[in-house]
Amino acid sequence: MSTYHPTSGRPPLRDTASAVRPVMPEPDRPAGVFSRPRARLAVACVTAVATAALLSGCGGDSSGNTSNASADAVASASPSANMTEMDGMAMGDPSATPADKIPGADVVKGAFRLLDTRPPGMDDVKGTAWLAQGPKGTTVTVSLTGLKPGEEYMSHLHASPCSADNGGEHFQFEKGGATTPPNEVHLMFTADKSGMGMTTVNNSRKTGKDAAAIVVHPQKAMDNRIACADFDF
């Protein structure tokens, strides 16, 4: 049977629009290497988990059982060794005006005392914390010595005195709200070569007398509270 058109003598036209196009295989990639969208999604997930772990701090357990998994996630996902601010949430500025120097503010202070949950090598830690409340809200300053040089530390305001479960849970302006600043007051700092560390943080709201104490612990061992200071309201 002829394949040419009976009138024109030319081959019939092919319907190329409905033809099935072959699917080109994706280039081979080494094991564990993902395409760019998947890689970006993985990085975003790790960063979110690490941030949440870091900011949750020492609020969960003061029994002395060390849990370093969250800290390890923070260390691996962090692009910087010195993180005093995350996603716009201020967590300390060593150059800021200290709480005991705030004009017109009511200032209370407390001396840090060692806790039995402290990690090894922290027996010489000493220091003072100040909490000022004035027209611009609350300012908190911590200053400690006897820390490990170059190590990062965190402090949080707590709702209970040091004698009650080593400070108990974190102080919150809105109880049951976010576990991150500005609903909580967090401070992060790095000890210098002499083992001294200090920083100051501001919050636009006043704590009143509800922030009874402040606790300091290593960033990489958040359950191991080193020391606690009661404010002398």
Tab-separated table of C-alpha atoms in Angstrom:
chain	number	residue	atom	x	y	z
A	1	MET	CA	0.000	0.000	0.000
A	2	SER	CA	1.420	3.414	-0.999
A	3	THR	CA	2.569	5.774	1.756
A	4	TYR	CA	2.317	8.846	-0.499
A	5	HIS	CA	-0.616	11.177	-0.838
A	6	PRO	CA	-2.708	10.210	-3.909
A	7	THR	CA	-2.962	13.796	-5.203
A	8	SER	CA	0.203	15.633	-4.137
A	9	GLY	CA	2.494	12.653	-4.366
A	10	ARG	CA	4.153	13.723	-1.091
A	11	PRO	CA	4.541	11.748	2.132
A	12	PRO	CA	1.732	12.415	4.663
A	13	LEU	CA	2.407	14.885	7.507
A	14	ARG	CA	3.207	13.434	10.926
A	15	ASP	CA	1.367	14.560	14.070
A	16	THR	CA	4.366	15.751	16.076
A	17	ALA	CA	2.259	17.567	18.698
A	18	SER	CA	0.868	14.368	20.150
A	19	ALA	CA	4.104	12.418	19.957
A	20	VAL	CA	5.444	11.182	23.268
A	21	ARG	CA	8.692	12.882	24.082
A	22	PRO	CA	11.341	10.785	25.733
A	23	VAL	CA	12.168	11.585	29.344
A	24	MET	CA	15.796	12.490	29.719
A	25	PRO	CA	17.361	10.732	32.674
A	26	GLU	CA	18.736	12.919	35.453
A	27	PRO	CA	22.536	13.018	35.424
A	28	ASP	CA	24.112	10.591	37.848
A	29	ARG	CA	25.161	12.122	41.175
A	30	PRO	CA	27.400	10.674	43.852
A	31	ALA	CA	25.622	9.041	46.784
A	32	GLY	CA	24.398	11.590	49.347
A	33	VAL	CA	24.491	14.528	46.901
A	34	PHE	CA	21.077	16.118	46.371
A	35	SER	CA	19.723	18.594	43.887
A	36	ARG	CA	19.806	22.253	44.916
A	37	PRO	CA	16.163	22.521	46.102
A	38	ARG	CA	16.532	19.422	48.296
A	39	ALA	CA	19.857	20.608	49.697
A	40	ARG	CA	18.381	24.007	50.581
A	41	LEU	CA	15.425	22.354	52.300
A	42	ALA	CA	17.745	20.138	54.358
A	43	VAL	CA	19.835	23.129	55.498
A	44	ALA	CA	16.707	25.067	56.447
A	45	CYS	CA	15.404	22.172	58.545
A	46	VAL	CA	18.711	21.738	60.424
A	47	THR	CA	18.933	25.466	61.127
A	48	ALA	CA	15.386	25.615	62.489
A	49	VAL	CA	15.930	22.658	64.820
A	50	ALA	CA	19.264	24.025	66.055
A	51	THR	CA	17.811	27.467	66.775
A	52	ALA	CA	14.931	26.037	68.757
A	53	ALA	CA	17.272	23.821	70.776
A	54	LEU	CA	19.593	26.671	71.579
A	55	LEU	CA	16.921	29.092	72.700
A	56	SER	CA	15.062	26.570	74.826
A	57	GLY	CA	18.102	26.701	77.111
A	58	CYS	CA	18.069	25.215	80.610
A	59	GLY	CA	14.343	25.341	81.210
A	60	GLY	CA	13.637	21.641	81.005
A	61	ASP	CA	15.891	19.691	83.364
A	62	SER	CA	18.126	20.675	86.264
A	63	SER	CA	18.780	17.174	87.552
A	64	GLY	CA	22.380	17.088	86.348
A	65	ASN	CA	21.828	14.575	83.533
A	66	THR	CA	23.798	16.036	80.668
A	67	SER	CA	22.092	16.156	77.267
A	68	ASN	CA	24.442	17.405	74.595
A	69	ALA	CA	22.498	16.387	71.480
A	70	SER	CA	20.846	19.781	71.036
A	71	ALA	CA	24.107	21.598	71.670
A	72	ASP	CA	25.891	19.451	69.093
A	73	ALA	CA	23.205	20.338	66.554
A	74	VAL	CA	23.707	24.014	67.301
A	75	ALA	CA	27.457	23.737	66.898
A	76	SER	CA	27.220	21.917	63.569
A	77	ALA	CA	24.579	24.238	62.112
A	78	SER	CA	25.996	27.504	63.393
A	79	PRO	CA	27.866	29.616	60.854
A	80	SER	CA	29.572	31.594	63.601
A	81	ALA	CA	31.234	30.680	66.858
A	82	ASN	CA	30.041	33.866	68.566
A	83	MET	CA	26.268	34.104	68.320
A	84	THR	CA	24.976	36.978	70.457
A	85	GLU	CA	22.012	37.622	68.189
A	86	MET	CA	19.795	35.173	66.311
A	87	ASP	CA	17.082	36.191	63.849
A	88	GLY	CA	16.869	39.641	65.410
A	89	MET	CA	16.572	38.321	68.977
A	90	ALA	CA	19.123	40.193	71.074
A	91	MET	CA	21.038	38.007	73.509
A	92	GLY	CA	23.714	40.348	74.765
A	93	ASP	CA	26.121	43.169	74.002
A	94	PRO	CA	29.316	43.460	76.089
A	95	SER	CA	29.661	47.122	75.058
A	96	ALA	CA	26.158	48.132	76.190
A	97	THR	CA	25.621	50.277	79.297
A	98	PRO	CA	25.661	47.883	82.285
A	99	ALA	CA	22.513	47.522	84.374
A	100	ASP	CA	24.089	49.158	87.420
A	101	LYS	CA	24.844	52.275	85.345
A	102	ILE	CA	21.356	52.860	83.886
A	103	PRO	CA	20.240	56.404	84.847
A	104	GLY	CA	17.077	56.596	86.929
A	105	ALA	CA	16.618	52.838	87.175
A	106	ASP	CA	15.866	50.685	90.198
A	107	VAL	CA	18.725	48.194	90.436
A	108	VAL	CA	19.004	44.898	92.281
A	109	LYS	CA	21.920	42.501	92.222
A	110	GLY	CA	22.873	39.002	93.239
A	111	ALA	CA	26.050	37.003	93.758
A	112	PHE	CA	26.413	33.754	91.854
A	113	ARG	CA	26.770	30.611	93.938
A	114	LEU	CA	27.871	27.263	92.573
A	115	LEU	CA	25.336	24.542	91.898
A	116	ASP	CA	25.825	20.794	92.270
A	117	THR	CA	24.851	20.343	88.615
A	118	ARG	CA	27.968	22.170	87.391
A	119	PRO	CA	30.287	20.312	84.999
A	120	PRO	CA	33.877	19.432	85.982
A	121	GLY	CA	36.372	22.298	86.071
A	122	MET	CA	33.858	24.944	87.182
A	123	ASP	CA	34.708	25.008	90.894
A	124	ASP	CA	36.281	28.488	90.763
A	125	VAL	CA	33.416	30.303	89.037
A	126	LYS	CA	32.371	33.522	90.770
A	127	GLY	CA	30.431	36.556	89.679
A	128	THR	CA	27.615	39.039	90.030
A	129	ALA	CA	24.397	39.777	88.165
A	130	TRP	CA	22.487	43.072	88.070
A	131	LEU	CA	18.894	43.708	87.052
A	132	ALA	CA	17.757	47.284	86.406
A	133	GLN	CA	14.220	48.476	85.711
A	134	GLY	CA	13.717	51.962	84.363
A	135	PRO	CA	11.811	54.053	81.826
A	136	LYS	CA	13.096	51.908	78.931
A	137	GLY	CA	12.291	48.533	80.471
A	138	THR	CA	14.651	45.934	81.923
A	139	THR	CA	18.433	45.676	81.636
A	140	VAL	CA	20.382	42.642	82.846
A	141	THR	CA	24.159	42.360	83.195
A	142	VAL	CA	26.231	39.341	84.188
A	143	SER	CA	29.946	39.286	85.003
A	144	LEU	CA	31.793	36.085	85.909
A	145	THR	CA	35.332	34.781	86.371
A	146	GLY	CA	36.751	31.268	86.574
A	147	LEU	CA	35.251	30.197	83.255
A	148	LYS	CA	37.052	28.207	80.557
A	149	PRO	CA	38.780	30.615	78.141
A	150	GLY	CA	37.175	30.735	74.719
A	151	GLU	CA	34.082	28.783	75.754
A	152	GLU	CA	30.547	30.094	75.164
A	153	TYR	CA	28.036	30.451	77.987
A	154	MET	CA	24.386	31.341	78.361
A	155	SER	CA	22.315	32.884	81.141
A	156	HIS	CA	18.555	33.095	81.571
A	157	LEU	CA	16.282	34.862	84.036
A	158	HIS	CA	14.401	32.317	86.157
A	159	ALA	CA	11.059	32.477	87.935
A	160	SER	CA	12.093	30.744	91.164
A	161	PRO	CA	14.872	31.379	93.691
A	162	CYS	CA	18.046	29.317	93.519
A	163	SER	CA	16.943	27.213	96.498
A	164	ALA	CA	13.914	25.967	94.546
A	165	ASP	CA	15.175	23.438	91.996
A	166	ASN	CA	18.177	25.588	91.110
A	167	GLY	CA	15.968	28.405	89.840
A	168	GLY	CA	13.222	26.282	88.326
A	169	GLU	CA	11.797	27.293	84.954
A	170	HIS	CA	12.684	30.326	82.857
A	171	PHE	CA	11.002	33.624	83.682
A	172	GLN	CA	8.484	34.598	80.999
A	173	PHE	CA	6.657	37.880	80.529
A	174	GLU	CA	3.720	35.866	79.190
A	175	LYS	CA	3.600	32.504	80.934
A	176	GLY	CA	3.202	29.655	78.511
A	177	GLY	CA	4.257	31.864	75.612
A	178	ALA	CA	7.323	31.757	73.404
A	179	THR	CA	10.515	30.322	74.912
A	180	THR	CA	12.620	32.871	73.023
A	181	PRO	CA	13.336	36.589	73.433
A	182	PRO	CA	11.647	38.960	73.863
A	183	ASN	CA	9.238	36.806	75.941
A	184	GLU	CA	12.255	35.498	77.863
A	185	VAL	CA	15.543	37.164	78.767
A	186	HIS	CA	18.591	35.317	77.401
A	187	LEU	CA	22.254	36.323	77.532
A	188	MET	CA	25.087	34.741	75.535
A	189	PHE	CA	28.776	35.500	75.970
A	190	THR	CA	32.253	34.087	75.450
A	191	ALA	CA	34.917	33.888	78.154
A	192	ASP	CA	38.124	35.775	77.364
A	193	LYS	CA	41.680	34.463	77.732
A	194	SER	CA	41.586	35.007	81.492
A	195	GLY	CA	38.313	33.118	81.924
A	196	MET	CA	36.248	36.264	82.457
A	197	GLY	CA	32.920	36.762	80.722
A	198	MET	CA	30.351	39.549	80.816
A	199	THR	CA	27.502	40.932	78.749
A	200	THR	CA	24.363	43.074	78.978
A	201	VAL	CA	20.938	42.677	77.410
A	202	ASN	CA	17.924	44.974	77.264
A	203	ASN	CA	14.197	44.240	77.108
A	204	SER	CA	11.495	46.845	76.606
A	205	ARG	CA	9.267	45.312	79.313
A	206	LYS	CA	9.714	45.304	83.081
A	207	THR	CA	10.045	42.035	84.969
A	208	GLY	CA	8.848	43.383	88.308
A	209	LYS	CA	9.823	40.978	91.066
A	210	ASP	CA	8.816	37.915	89.081
A	211	ALA	CA	12.348	37.308	87.780
A	212	ALA	CA	13.688	35.950	91.046
A	213	ALA	CA	17.046	34.602	89.896
A	214	ILE	CA	19.459	34.133	87.026
A	215	VAL	CA	21.296	30.942	86.013
A	216	VAL	CA	24.443	30.450	83.922
A	217	HIS	CA	25.468	27.288	82.085
A	218	PRO	CA	27.741	26.232	79.214
A	219	GLN	CA	26.177	26.561	75.794
A	220	LYS	CA	27.245	22.996	74.931
A	221	ALA	CA	25.852	21.475	78.137
A	222	MET	CA	22.620	23.299	78.800
A	223	ASP	CA	21.397	20.929	81.508
A	224	ASN	CA	24.572	21.467	83.550
A	225	ARG	CA	23.774	24.654	85.414
A	226	ILE	CA	26.990	26.125	86.773
A	227	ALA	CA	25.800	28.826	89.133
A	228	CYS	CA	22.695	30.725	90.223
A	229	ALA	CA	22.192	34.200	91.684
A	230	ASP	CA	19.158	35.425	93.635
A	231	PHE	CA	18.220	39.076	93.115
A	232	ASP	CA	17.941	41.090	96.318
A	233	PHE	CA	14.497	42.638	95.797
